[in-house]
mmCIF file of C-alpha atoms in Angstrom:
data_model
loop_
_atom_site.group_PDB
_atom_site.id
_atom_site.type_symbol
_atom_site.label_atom_id
_atom_site.label_comp_id
_atom_site.label_asym_id
_atom_site.label_seq_id
_atom_site.Cartn_x
_atom_site.Cartn_y
_atom_site.Cartn_z
ATOM 1 C CA MET S 795 -6.267 -9.919 -17.700
ATOM 2 C CA ARG S 796 -4.365 -12.725 -16.050
ATOM 3 C CA ILE S 797 -3.373 -12.126 -12.320
ATOM 4 C CA GLU S 798 -0.663 -14.205 -10.640
ATOM 5 C CA ILE S 799 -2.055 -15.669 -7.421
ATOM 6 C CA PRO S 800 -0.316 -17.789 -4.808
ATOM 7 C CA GLN S 801 -0.528 -21.599 -5.430
ATOM 8 C CA LYS S 802 -2.369 -22.143 -2.084
ATOM 9 C CA VAL S 803 -4.964 -19.640 -2.932
ATOM 10 C CA ASP S 804 -5.439 -21.232 -6.407
ATOM 11 C CA ASN S 805 -5.707 -24.597 -4.686
ATOM 12 C CA ILE S 806 -8.551 -23.267 -2.479
ATOM 13 C CA ILE S 807 -10.388 -21.840 -5.432
ATOM 14 C CA GLU S 808 -9.916 -25.020 -7.452
ATOM 15 C CA THR S 809 -11.169 -27.167 -4.610
ATOM 16 C CA LEU S 810 -14.349 -25.023 -4.324
ATOM 17 C CA THR S 811 -15.056 -24.845 -8.020
ATOM 18 C CA GLY S 812 -14.298 -28.550 -8.363
ATOM 19 C CA ALA S 813 -17.053 -29.269 -5.876
ATOM 20 C CA GLY S 814 -19.509 -27.192 -8.026
ATOM 21 C CA PHE S 815 -19.223 -23.858 -6.206
ATOM 22 C CA GLU S 816 -18.176 -20.450 -7.404
ATOM 23 C CA ALA S 817 -14.906 -18.979 -5.922
ATOM 24 C CA TYR S 818 -12.658 -15.913 -6.467
ATOM 25 C CA ALA S 819 -9.911 -14.072 -4.924
ATOM 26 C CA VAL S 820 -11.535 -10.783 -3.913
ATOM 27 C CA GLY S 821 -10.999 -7.239 -2.582
ATOM 28 C CA GLY S 822 -7.743 -5.623 -1.584
ATOM 29 C CA CYS S 823 -5.584 -8.519 -2.831
ATOM 30 C CA VAL S 824 -6.849 -8.132 -6.326
ATOM 31 C CA ARG S 825 -6.336 -4.387 -6.222
ATOM 32 C CA ASP S 826 -2.879 -4.649 -4.972
ATOM 33 C CA VAL S 827 -1.748 -7.132 -7.603
ATOM 34 C CA ILE S 828 -3.127 -4.758 -10.374
ATOM 35 C CA LEU S 829 -1.109 -2.010 -8.692
ATOM 36 C CA SER S 830 2.015 -4.322 -8.742
ATOM 37 C CA ARG S 831 1.959 -4.303 -4.964
ATOM 38 C CA THR S 832 2.423 -7.416 -2.735
ATOM 39 C CA PRO S 833 -0.863 -8.172 -0.910
ATOM 40 C CA ASN S 834 -0.718 -8.557 2.883
ATOM 41 C CA ASP S 835 -3.240 -11.335 2.702
ATOM 42 C CA TRP S 836 -5.484 -13.108 0.188
ATOM 43 C CA ASP S 837 -9.244 -13.239 0.777
ATOM 44 C CA ILE S 838 -11.593 -15.613 -1.088
ATOM 45 C CA THR S 839 -15.390 -15.273 -1.696
ATOM 46 C CA THR S 840 -17.556 -18.179 -2.719
ATOM 47 C CA SER S 841 -21.099 -19.376 -3.225
ATOM 48 C CA ALA S 842 -20.390 -22.302 -0.812
ATOM 49 C CA LYS S 843 -21.970 -22.093 2.585
ATOM 50 C CA PRO S 844 -19.732 -22.126 5.709
ATOM 51 C CA MET S 845 -20.465 -25.855 6.538
ATOM 52 C CA GLU S 846 -19.864 -26.694 2.928
ATOM 53 C CA ILE S 847 -16.556 -24.983 3.057
ATOM 54 C CA LYS S 848 -15.599 -26.858 6.148
ATOM 55 C CA LYS S 849 -16.412 -30.262 4.640
ATOM 56 C CA LEU S 850 -13.983 -29.569 1.728
ATOM 57 C CA PHE S 851 -10.962 -28.816 3.846
ATOM 58 C CA PRO S 852 -9.327 -30.876 6.534
ATOM 59 C CA ARG S 853 -8.241 -27.950 8.725
ATOM 60 C CA THR S 854 -10.410 -24.870 9.158
ATOM 61 C CA ILE S 855 -11.048 -22.212 11.928
ATOM 62 C CA ASP S 856 -14.568 -20.689 12.546
ATOM 63 C CA THR S 857 -13.233 -17.139 12.409
ATOM 64 C CA GLY S 858 -16.542 -15.498 11.820
ATOM 65 C CA ILE S 859 -18.793 -18.213 10.865
ATOM 66 C CA ARG S 860 -21.926 -16.324 11.848
ATOM 67 C CA HIS S 861 -21.163 -13.850 9.134
ATOM 68 C CA GLY S 862 -19.924 -16.483 6.660
ATOM 69 C CA THR S 863 -16.184 -16.491 7.201
ATOM 70 C CA VAL S 864 -14.177 -19.522 7.707
ATOM 71 C CA THR S 865 -10.329 -19.654 7.847
ATOM 72 C CA VAL S 866 -8.880 -22.418 5.710
ATOM 73 C CA MET S 867 -5.487 -23.544 6.980
ATOM 74 C CA ILE S 868 -2.908 -24.864 4.461
ATOM 75 C CA GLY S 869 0.296 -25.624 6.345
ATOM 76 C CA LYS S 870 0.923 -22.748 8.580
ATOM 77 C CA ASP S 871 -0.848 -20.267 6.311
ATOM 78 C CA GLY S 872 -4.496 -19.251 6.896
ATOM 79 C CA PHE S 873 -6.864 -17.833 4.209
ATOM 80 C CA GLU S 874 -10.328 -16.333 4.975
ATOM 81 C CA VAL S 875 -13.069 -17.789 2.825
ATOM 82 C CA THR S 876 -16.318 -16.047 3.052
ATOM 83 C CA THR S 877 -19.750 -16.958 1.632
ATOM 84 C CA TYR S 878 -21.358 -14.526 -0.719
ATOM 85 C CA ARG S 879 -23.722 -12.435 1.387
ATOM 86 C CA ILE S 880 -26.116 -9.513 1.581
ATOM 87 C CA ASP S 881 -25.735 -7.377 4.709
ATOM 88 C CA GLY S 882 -28.828 -6.583 6.721
ATOM 89 C CA GLU S 883 -29.608 -3.383 8.600
ATOM 90 C CA TYR S 884 -26.600 -1.632 10.256
ATOM 91 C CA GLU S 885 -27.646 -0.648 13.841
ATOM 92 C CA ASP S 886 -24.259 0.744 15.116
ATOM 93 C CA ALA S 887 -22.957 2.498 11.959
ATOM 94 C CA ARG S 888 -20.285 -0.291 11.755
ATOM 95 C CA HIS S 889 -21.653 -3.847 11.771
ATOM 96 C CA PRO S 890 -24.742 -5.431 10.150
ATOM 97 C CA LYS S 891 -27.338 -6.707 12.560
ATOM 98 C CA GLU S 892 -27.630 -9.826 10.397
ATOM 99 C CA VAL S 893 -26.411 -11.270 7.151
ATOM 100 C CA THR S 894 -28.129 -13.236 4.453
ATOM 101 C CA PHE S 895 -26.144 -15.759 2.396
ATOM 102 C CA CYS S 896 -26.610 -15.650 -1.356
ATOM 103 C CA THR S 897 -25.398 -17.234 -4.531
ATOM 104 C CA ASP S 898 -24.899 -14.107 -6.624
ATOM 105 C CA LEU S 899 -21.365 -12.613 -6.844
ATOM 106 C CA HIS S 900 -22.813 -9.203 -7.970
ATOM 107 C CA GLU S 901 -24.822 -8.893 -4.683
ATOM 108 C CA ASP S 902 -21.671 -9.658 -2.638
ATOM 109 C CA LEU S 903 -19.489 -7.115 -4.465
ATOM 110 C CA LEU S 904 -22.258 -4.592 -4.010
ATOM 111 C CA ARG S 905 -21.955 -4.499 -0.342
ATOM 112 C CA ARG S 906 -18.221 -3.619 -0.464
ATOM 113 C CA ASP S 907 -16.930 -0.107 0.224
ATOM 114 C CA PHE S 908 -14.947 1.274 -2.791
ATOM 115 C CA THR S 909 -14.871 0.283 -6.507
ATOM 116 C CA ILE S 910 -11.112 -0.520 -6.264
ATOM 117 C CA ASN S 911 -11.873 -2.985 -3.460
ATOM 118 C CA ALA S 912 -14.891 -4.601 -5.247
ATOM 119 C CA MET S 913 -13.065 -6.626 -7.849
ATOM 120 C CA ALA S 914 -12.883 -10.497 -7.985
ATOM 121 C CA TYR S 915 -10.612 -12.865 -9.904
ATOM 122 C CA ASN S 916 -10.075 -16.538 -10.778
ATOM 123 C CA HIS S 917 -8.215 -18.068 -13.650
ATOM 124 C CA LYS S 918 -11.380 -19.420 -15.296
ATOM 125 C CA ASP S 919 -13.359 -16.165 -15.530
ATOM 126 C CA GLY S 920 -10.589 -13.615 -15.333
ATOM 127 C CA LEU S 921 -11.219 -10.206 -13.702
ATOM 128 C CA VAL S 922 -14.743 -9.628 -12.575
ATOM 129 C CA ASP S 923 -15.026 -5.767 -12.404
ATOM 130 C CA ILE S 924 -18.657 -4.856 -12.272
ATOM 131 C CA PHE S 925 -18.401 -1.381 -10.746
ATOM 132 C CA GLY S 926 -15.391 0.100 -12.677
ATOM 133 C CA GLY S 927 -12.596 -0.536 -10.160
ATOM 134 C CA GLN S 928 -9.905 -0.878 -12.796
ATOM 135 C CA GLN S 929 -11.016 2.303 -14.457
ATOM 136 C CA ASP S 930 -10.923 4.171 -11.131
ATOM 137 C CA ILE S 931 -7.377 2.766 -10.544
ATOM 138 C CA ASP S 932 -6.411 4.347 -13.911
ATOM 139 C CA ARG S 933 -8.084 7.583 -13.004
ATOM 140 C CA LYS S 934 -6.628 7.413 -9.437
ATOM 141 C CA LEU S 935 -9.949 7.744 -7.891
ATOM 142 C CA ILE S 936 -11.531 6.641 -4.590
ATOM 143 C CA ARG S 937 -15.247 6.043 -5.353
ATOM 144 C CA CYS S 938 -17.938 4.287 -3.371
ATOM 145 C CA VAL S 939 -19.681 1.261 -4.788
ATOM 146 C CA GLY S 940 -23.235 2.413 -5.523
ATOM 147 C CA GLU S 941 -24.621 5.273 -3.390
ATOM 148 C CA ALA S 942 -21.981 6.783 -1.160
ATOM 149 C CA THR S 943 -24.495 7.815 1.410
ATOM 150 C CA GLU S 944 -25.724 4.239 1.728
ATOM 151 C CA ARG S 945 -22.140 2.845 2.058
ATOM 152 C CA PHE S 946 -21.231 5.438 4.816
ATOM 153 C CA THR S 947 -24.473 5.008 6.633
ATOM 154 C CA GLU S 948 -23.829 1.253 6.760
ATOM 155 C CA ASP S 949 -20.320 1.726 8.120
ATOM 156 C CA ALA S 950 -19.165 5.151 9.196
ATOM 157 C CA LEU S 951 -15.505 4.058 9.400
ATOM 158 C CA ARG S 952 -15.455 3.772 5.605
ATOM 159 C CA MET S 953 -15.281 7.630 5.644
ATOM 160 C CA MET S 954 -11.800 7.439 7.323
ATOM 161 C CA ARG S 955 -10.912 4.489 5.128
ATOM 162 C CA ALA S 956 -11.586 6.706 2.081
ATOM 163 C CA VAL S 957 -9.108 9.290 3.138
ATOM 164 C CA ARG S 958 -6.599 6.725 4.324
ATOM 165 C CA PHE S 959 -6.680 4.965 0.819
ATOM 166 C CA SER S 960 -6.353 8.301 -0.923
ATOM 167 C CA ALA S 961 -3.254 8.996 1.194
ATOM 168 C CA GLN S 962 -1.748 5.538 0.754
ATOM 169 C CA LEU S 963 -2.325 5.548 -3.081
ATOM 170 C CA GLY S 964 -2.114 9.243 -3.727
ATOM 171 C CA TYR S 965 -5.625 9.218 -5.258
ATOM 172 C CA SER S 966 -8.328 11.812 -5.218
ATOM 173 C CA ILE S 967 -11.804 11.275 -3.640
ATOM 174 C CA GLU S 968 -14.648 11.273 -6.123
ATOM 175 C CA GLU S 969 -16.976 14.236 -5.729
ATOM 176 C CA LYS S 970 -20.137 12.524 -4.650
ATOM 177 C CA THR S 971 -18.064 10.349 -2.329
ATOM 178 C CA GLY S 972 -16.635 13.428 -0.765
ATOM 179 C CA GLN S 973 -20.038 15.162 -0.351
ATOM 180 C CA ALA S 974 -21.283 12.149 1.485
ATOM 181 C CA ILE S 975 -18.392 12.218 3.868
ATOM 182 C CA ARG S 976 -19.031 16.004 4.611
ATOM 183 C CA LYS S 977 -22.650 15.141 5.418
ATOM 184 C CA LEU S 978 -22.130 12.026 7.494
ATOM 185 C CA SER S 979 -18.833 12.626 9.250
ATOM 186 C CA PRO S 980 -20.622 13.228 12.595
ATOM 187 C CA ASN S 981 -21.473 9.535 12.570
ATOM 188 C CA LEU S 982 -17.820 8.677 13.324
ATOM 189 C CA ARG S 983 -18.673 9.375 16.890
ATOM 190 C CA LYS S 984 -20.239 5.954 17.003
ATOM 191 C CA ILE S 985 -16.929 4.260 15.977
ATOM 192 C CA SER S 986 -14.706 2.716 18.649
ATOM 193 C CA ALA S 987 -11.382 4.441 19.601
ATOM 194 C CA GLU S 988 -9.456 1.420 18.473
ATOM 195 C CA ARG S 989 -10.876 1.525 14.898
ATOM 196 C CA VAL S 990 -10.269 5.244 14.622
ATOM 197 C CA ARG S 991 -6.623 4.694 15.933
ATOM 198 C CA GLU S 992 -5.922 2.154 13.273
ATOM 199 C CA GLU S 993 -7.182 4.246 10.389
ATOM 200 C CA LEU S 994 -5.457 7.452 11.658
ATOM 201 C CA THR S 995 -2.181 5.633 12.176
ATOM 202 C CA LYS S 996 -2.284 4.159 8.666
ATOM 203 C CA LEU S 997 -2.982 7.674 7.192
ATOM 204 C CA LEU S 998 -0.117 9.229 9.113
ATOM 205 C CA GLU S 999 2.325 6.391 8.106
ATOM 206 C CA SER S 1000 1.294 6.621 4.499
ATOM 207 C CA PRO S 1001 3.379 8.339 1.681
ATOM 208 C CA ASN S 1002 1.092 11.286 1.913
ATOM 209 C CA PRO S 1003 0.525 12.195 5.764
ATOM 210 C CA SER S 1004 -0.415 15.698 4.469
ATOM 211 C CA PHE S 1005 -3.807 14.248 3.437
ATOM 212 C CA LEU S 1006 -4.701 14.750 7.052
ATOM 213 C CA LYS S 1007 -5.729 18.172 5.548
ATOM 214 C CA THR S 1008 -8.371 16.317 3.540
ATOM 215 C CA ALA S 1009 -9.740 14.740 6.705
ATOM 216 C CA TYR S 1010 -9.949 18.245 8.128
ATOM 217 C CA THR S 1011 -11.688 19.578 4.968
ATOM 218 C CA TYR S 1012 -14.304 16.870 5.171
ATOM 219 C CA GLY S 1013 -15.036 17.461 8.847
ATOM 220 C CA ILE S 1014 -13.465 14.107 9.977
ATOM 221 C CA THR S 1015 -10.803 15.608 12.362
ATOM 222 C CA LYS S 1016 -13.547 17.744 14.042
ATOM 223 C CA ILE S 1017 -14.938 14.453 15.341
ATOM 224 C CA VAL S 1018 -11.910 12.183 15.841
ATOM 225 C CA LEU S 1019 -9.059 14.659 16.288
ATOM 226 C CA PRO S 1020 -10.380 18.095 17.309
ATOM 227 C CA GLU S 1021 -6.892 19.059 18.463
ATOM 228 C CA TRP S 1022 -5.972 19.171 14.796
ATOM 229 C CA ASP S 1023 -8.628 21.731 13.989
ATOM 230 C CA GLU S 1024 -7.047 24.061 16.575
ATOM 231 C CA LYS S 1025 -3.678 23.798 14.789
ATOM 232 C CA GLU S 1026 -5.537 24.720 11.610
ATOM 233 C CA LYS S 1027 -6.841 27.808 13.287
ATOM 234 C CA ASP S 1028 -3.599 28.940 14.869
ATOM 235 C CA GLY S 1029 -1.527 28.483 11.699
ATOM 236 C CA LYS S 1030 0.658 25.570 12.812
ATOM 237 C CA ALA S 1031 -0.862 22.975 10.551
ATOM 238 C CA SER S 1032 0.973 23.706 7.332
ATOM 239 C CA ARG S 1033 4.437 23.489 9.034
ATOM 240 C CA ILE S 1034 3.491 20.243 10.836
ATOM 241 C CA LEU S 1035 2.258 18.642 7.521
ATOM 242 C CA ARG S 1036 5.333 19.658 5.704
ATOM 243 C CA SER S 1037 7.555 18.194 8.486
ATOM 244 C CA MET S 1038 5.646 14.982 8.396
ATOM 245 C CA GLU S 1039 5.991 14.712 4.655
ATOM 246 C CA ALA S 1040 9.820 15.153 5.068
ATOM 247 C CA SER S 1041 10.045 12.412 7.893
ATOM 248 C CA ASP S 1042 10.320 8.701 7.857
ATOM 249 C CA PRO S 1043 6.988 6.797 7.800
ATOM 250 C CA ASP S 1044 7.370 5.797 11.431
ATOM 251 C CA LYS S 1045 4.529 5.810 14.003
ATOM 252 C CA LEU S 1046 6.667 7.439 16.779
ATOM 253 C CA ILE S 1047 8.046 10.024 14.474
ATOM 254 C CA ARG S 1048 4.863 11.074 12.739
ATOM 255 C CA TYR S 1049 2.800 11.331 15.923
ATOM 256 C CA SER S 1050 5.631 13.295 17.683
ATOM 257 C CA ILE S 1051 5.631 15.803 14.818
ATOM 258 C CA LEU S 1052 1.817 15.924 14.968
ATOM 259 C CA PHE S 1053 1.866 17.062 18.570
ATOM 260 C CA ASP S 1054 4.631 19.592 17.912
ATOM 261 C CA GLY S 1055 6.208 19.375 21.384
ATOM 262 C CA ASP S 1056 2.948 19.376 23.411
ATOM 263 C CA GLU S 1057 3.510 16.394 25.796
ATOM 264 C CA GLN S 1058 0.153 16.989 27.570
ATOM 265 C CA GLU S 1059 -1.854 16.953 24.357
ATOM 266 C CA ALA S 1060 0.044 13.860 23.168
ATOM 267 C CA LYS S 1061 -0.794 11.951 26.322
ATOM 268 C CA ALA S 1062 -4.478 12.904 26.245
ATOM 269 C CA VAL S 1063 -4.980 12.045 22.585
ATOM 270 C CA LEU S 1064 -3.060 8.717 22.649
ATOM 271 C CA GLN S 1065 -4.911 7.606 25.809
ATOM 272 C CA ARG S 1066 -8.204 8.629 24.284
ATOM 273 C CA LEU S 1067 -7.317 6.482 21.229
ATOM 274 C CA LYS S 1068 -6.258 3.647 23.465
ATOM 275 C CA PHE S 1069 -2.722 3.230 22.338
ATOM 276 C CA ASP S 1070 -0.358 0.859 24.043
ATOM 277 C CA ASN S 1071 1.738 2.203 26.911
ATOM 278 C CA ASP S 1072 5.057 1.806 24.984
ATOM 279 C CA THR S 1073 3.789 4.158 22.201
ATOM 280 C CA ILE S 1074 2.303 6.667 24.692
ATOM 281 C CA ASN S 1075 5.557 6.741 26.688
ATOM 282 C CA GLY S 1076 7.643 7.068 23.544
ATOM 283 C CA VAL S 1077 5.738 9.867 21.935
ATOM 284 C CA CYS S 1078 5.301 11.733 25.150
ATOM 285 C CA ARG S 1079 9.060 11.578 25.845
ATOM 286 C CA LEU S 1080 9.924 12.773 22.337
ATOM 287 C CA SER S 1081 7.324 15.574 22.553
ATOM 288 C CA ARG S 1082 8.777 16.676 25.866
ATOM 289 C CA SER S 1083 12.312 16.714 24.338
ATOM 290 C CA LEU S 1084 11.522 18.114 20.852
ATOM 291 C CA TYR S 1085 12.570 21.725 21.789
ATOM 292 C CA MET S 1086 15.059 20.741 24.539
ATOM 293 C CA LYS S 1087 18.387 22.558 24.144
ATOM 294 C CA ILE S 1088 21.073 20.084 22.891
ATOM 295 C CA ASP S 1089 24.333 21.708 21.987
ATOM 296 C CA ALA S 1090 26.641 19.842 19.480
ATOM 297 C CA ASP S 1091 29.221 18.855 22.028
ATOM 298 C CA GLU S 1092 29.859 15.539 23.727
ATOM 299 C CA VAL S 1093 28.645 16.396 27.170
ATOM 300 C CA SER S 1094 25.418 17.917 25.929
ATOM 301 C CA VAL S 1095 24.745 15.025 23.684
ATOM 302 C CA ARG S 1096 25.466 12.409 26.523
ATOM 303 C CA ARG S 1097 23.155 14.221 28.693
ATOM 304 C CA GLY S 1098 20.472 14.341 26.074
ATOM 305 C CA ALA S 1099 20.934 10.605 25.314
ATOM 306 C CA TYR S 1100 20.703 9.810 29.023
ATOM 307 C CA LYS S 1101 17.328 11.674 29.327
ATOM 308 C CA LEU S 1102 15.869 9.983 26.209
ATOM 309 C CA GLY S 1103 17.799 6.741 26.070
ATOM 310 C CA ARG S 1104 19.851 5.162 23.326
ATOM 311 C CA LYS S 1105 16.780 4.122 21.218
ATOM 312 C CA LEU S 1106 14.915 7.432 21.404
ATOM 313 C CA PHE S 1107 17.769 9.915 21.030
ATOM 314 C CA PRO S 1108 18.455 9.196 17.331
ATOM 315 C CA ILE S 1109 14.708 9.200 16.691
ATOM 316 C CA LEU S 1110 14.571 12.710 18.152
ATOM 317 C CA LEU S 1111 17.282 13.804 15.731
ATOM 318 C CA LYS S 1112 15.303 12.470 12.807
ATOM 319 C CA ILE S 1113 12.279 14.425 14.039
ATOM 320 C CA ARG S 1114 14.244 17.664 14.380
ATOM 321 C CA LEU S 1115 15.667 17.165 10.944
ATOM 322 C CA ALA S 1116 12.105 16.688 9.540
ATOM 323 C CA VAL S 1117 10.920 19.746 11.329
ATOM 324 C CA ALA S 1118 13.930 21.662 9.845
ATOM 325 C CA GLU S 1119 12.972 20.511 6.438
ATOM 326 C CA GLY S 1120 9.369 21.493 6.886
ATOM 327 C CA THR S 1121 10.146 24.930 8.263
ATOM 328 C CA GLU S 1122 10.083 27.758 5.779
ATOM 329 C CA ASP S 1123 12.760 30.489 5.526
ATOM 330 C CA GLY S 1124 12.670 32.911 8.347
ATOM 331 C CA GLU S 1125 11.090 30.302 10.796
ATOM 332 C CA ALA S 1126 14.338 28.441 11.670
ATOM 333 C CA LEU S 1127 13.510 26.243 14.540
ATOM 334 C CA PHE S 1128 16.475 23.934 14.123
ATOM 335 C CA SER S 1129 19.722 24.079 12.190
ATOM 336 C CA LYS S 1130 20.283 21.152 9.896
ATOM 337 C CA GLU S 1131 23.977 21.537 10.203
ATOM 338 C CA GLU S 1132 23.754 21.397 14.057
ATOM 339 C CA ILE S 1133 21.602 18.289 13.907
ATOM 340 C CA GLY S 1134 24.149 16.695 11.585
ATOM 341 C CA LYS S 1135 27.016 17.350 14.027
ATOM 342 C CA THR S 1136 25.031 16.170 16.914
ATOM 343 C CA ASP S 1137 24.212 12.931 14.993
ATOM 344 C CA GLU S 1138 27.989 12.423 14.286
ATOM 345 C CA ILE S 1139 28.764 12.963 17.959
ATOM 346 C CA PHE S 1140 26.084 10.556 19.088
ATOM 347 C CA ARG S 1141 27.430 7.864 16.656
ATOM 348 C CA MET S 1142 30.961 8.340 18.018
ATOM 349 C CA ILE S 1143 29.797 8.139 21.619
ATOM 350 C CA THR S 1144 27.822 4.970 20.812
ATOM 351 C CA GLU S 1145 30.741 3.310 18.998
ATOM 352 C CA ARG S 1146 33.129 4.189 21.907
ATOM 353 C CA GLY S 1147 30.766 2.772 24.397
ATOM 354 C CA ASP S 1148 30.353 5.726 26.651
ATOM 355 C CA CYS S 1149 28.090 5.319 29.743
ATOM 356 C CA LEU S 1150 24.682 6.760 29.061
ATOM 357 C CA SER S 1151 22.486 5.260 31.901
ATOM 358 C CA LEU S 1152 22.634 4.105 35.456
ATOM 359 C CA LYS S 1153 22.620 0.470 34.209
ATOM 360 C CA GLU S 1154 25.881 1.138 32.337
ATOM 361 C CA LEU S 1155 27.600 2.683 35.462
ATOM 362 C CA ALA S 1156 30.672 0.734 36.588
ATOM 363 C CA VAL S 1157 29.210 0.594 40.136
ATOM 364 C CA THR S 1158 25.936 -0.637 41.416
ATOM 365 C CA GLY S 1159 23.696 -0.109 44.472
ATOM 366 C CA GLY S 1160 25.098 -3.362 45.848
ATOM 367 C CA ASP S 1161 28.692 -2.007 45.646
ATOM 368 C CA LEU S 1162 27.646 1.013 47.722
ATOM 369 C CA ILE S 1163 25.867 -1.146 50.405
ATOM 370 C CA GLU S 1164 29.003 -3.309 50.635
ATOM 371 C CA ARG S 1165 30.883 -0.217 51.443
ATOM 372 C CA GLY S 1166 28.649 0.439 54.376
ATOM 373 C CA MET S 1167 25.930 2.664 52.847
ATOM 374 C CA LYS S 1168 22.362 1.909 54.160
ATOM 375 C CA PRO S 1169 19.859 0.725 51.567
ATOM 376 C CA GLY S 1170 17.319 3.488 50.549
ATOM 377 C CA LYS S 1171 17.189 6.938 49.132
ATOM 378 C CA GLU S 1172 20.839 7.759 49.642
ATOM 379 C CA VAL S 1173 21.924 4.892 47.412
ATOM 380 C CA GLY S 1174 19.920 6.176 44.539
ATOM 381 C CA GLU S 1175 21.069 9.705 45.016
ATOM 382 C CA THR S 1176 24.706 8.646 45.145
ATOM 383 C CA LEU S 1177 24.483 6.686 41.975
ATOM 384 C CA GLN S 1178 22.878 9.685 40.322
ATOM 385 C CA ARG S 1179 25.807 11.860 41.413
ATOM 386 C CA LEU S 1180 28.316 9.371 40.162
ATOM 387 C CA LEU S 1181 26.467 9.251 36.807
ATOM 388 C CA GLU S 1182 26.783 13.018 36.567
ATOM 389 C CA ILE S 1183 30.449 12.673 36.874
ATOM 390 C CA VAL S 1184 30.607 9.994 34.081
ATOM 391 C CA LEU S 1185 28.470 12.023 31.767
ATOM 392 C CA GLU S 1186 31.016 14.809 32.075
ATOM 393 C CA HIS S 1187 34.026 12.529 31.999
ATOM 394 C CA PRO S 1188 33.289 9.123 30.408
ATOM 395 C CA GLU S 1189 36.739 7.857 31.001
ATOM 396 C CA ARG S 1190 36.102 7.991 34.750
ATOM 397 C CA ASN S 1191 33.474 5.188 34.550
ATOM 398 C CA THR S 1192 35.644 2.679 36.446
ATOM 399 C CA LYS S 1193 34.756 0.928 39.719
ATOM 400 C CA ASP S 1194 37.876 1.895 41.410
ATOM 401 C CA PHE S 1195 37.590 5.579 40.553
ATOM 402 C CA LEU S 1196 33.829 5.927 41.336
ATOM 403 C CA LEU S 1197 34.226 4.176 44.682
ATOM 404 C CA THR S 1198 36.776 6.783 45.773
ATOM 405 C CA ARG S 1199 34.138 9.447 45.027
ATOM 406 C CA ILE S 1200 31.508 8.172 47.579
#
């Protein structure tokens, strides 16, 4: 098998091999090329030690030199080059206490998580696939390298990665790998909130967000998202999963559907997972508004768009449409026809430039103060009353008219 690799990656490999070392593209980039996907980045593994790597390239960054990783800069692009290594004892269910550099590619591939991520390639030797990664791709299977219990004991996050990869690729999880997840899922308590957040988000944004059910089956959500287990118990889970499957693969949309209108739960979970404030605010506002009454008329749409803002209101409509798609007959939560009409009205309002916020009002607090109003609470309340007029009658958003209404 010949794999097309970027010229810069090939140049790094050629430089290392030309100096007498082994070097290969390795891991996810090899997997993605076999799957006809475009890799996000290219990693290189080599028998050269970190200081030997640094001597061969004019510009390098000590990204993780203690663990054997040096970033080689070629132009503006950086490529991680890591020395073959054997991981020592894992003391926190995530990171090895120490690593030992070695000269055996087999030993380096043996420490990796799944067979589909444990393949290496260079043009001279072709595809190095010691553990059957290509066969597992053909079988659409996620399988641990070596003993699954050992791989998950070393790094508990790999259990979430197994489910995430299965969701992204539409693969099944091999039986022994799944058994090990069921046994060791409590170890996920040792994993940082940030790492859990990253894997959960990738799962939800995948083409198969319903694989969250797989995480539940293996006992993962009991540890990292116990709120989901409650939804499984009260019968909401199936509808939520169907709705996510019908929605755009967007973080705000998928999380808003996940929390099913429960703003308090959304805030608690997202804060626990240490999301950024913009995401927390957006999901909470969308959750709060999910079941808000919005009639398919201009005034109601303008009021809804004012409450949510121009950016979030169309996202809310997408969420409602996905919920409608995921709702079985007899459960009608939203009418797809009504959502369509509401979307048409919002587009018309937007194109027309109707005022939908205080910032878009034709008068400002300064205008009111110039007319003799004292700065303070009264200014804000007056602007709010004027906005109410404009939301009802957008044609009245002129300075002359509004100042007569003070």
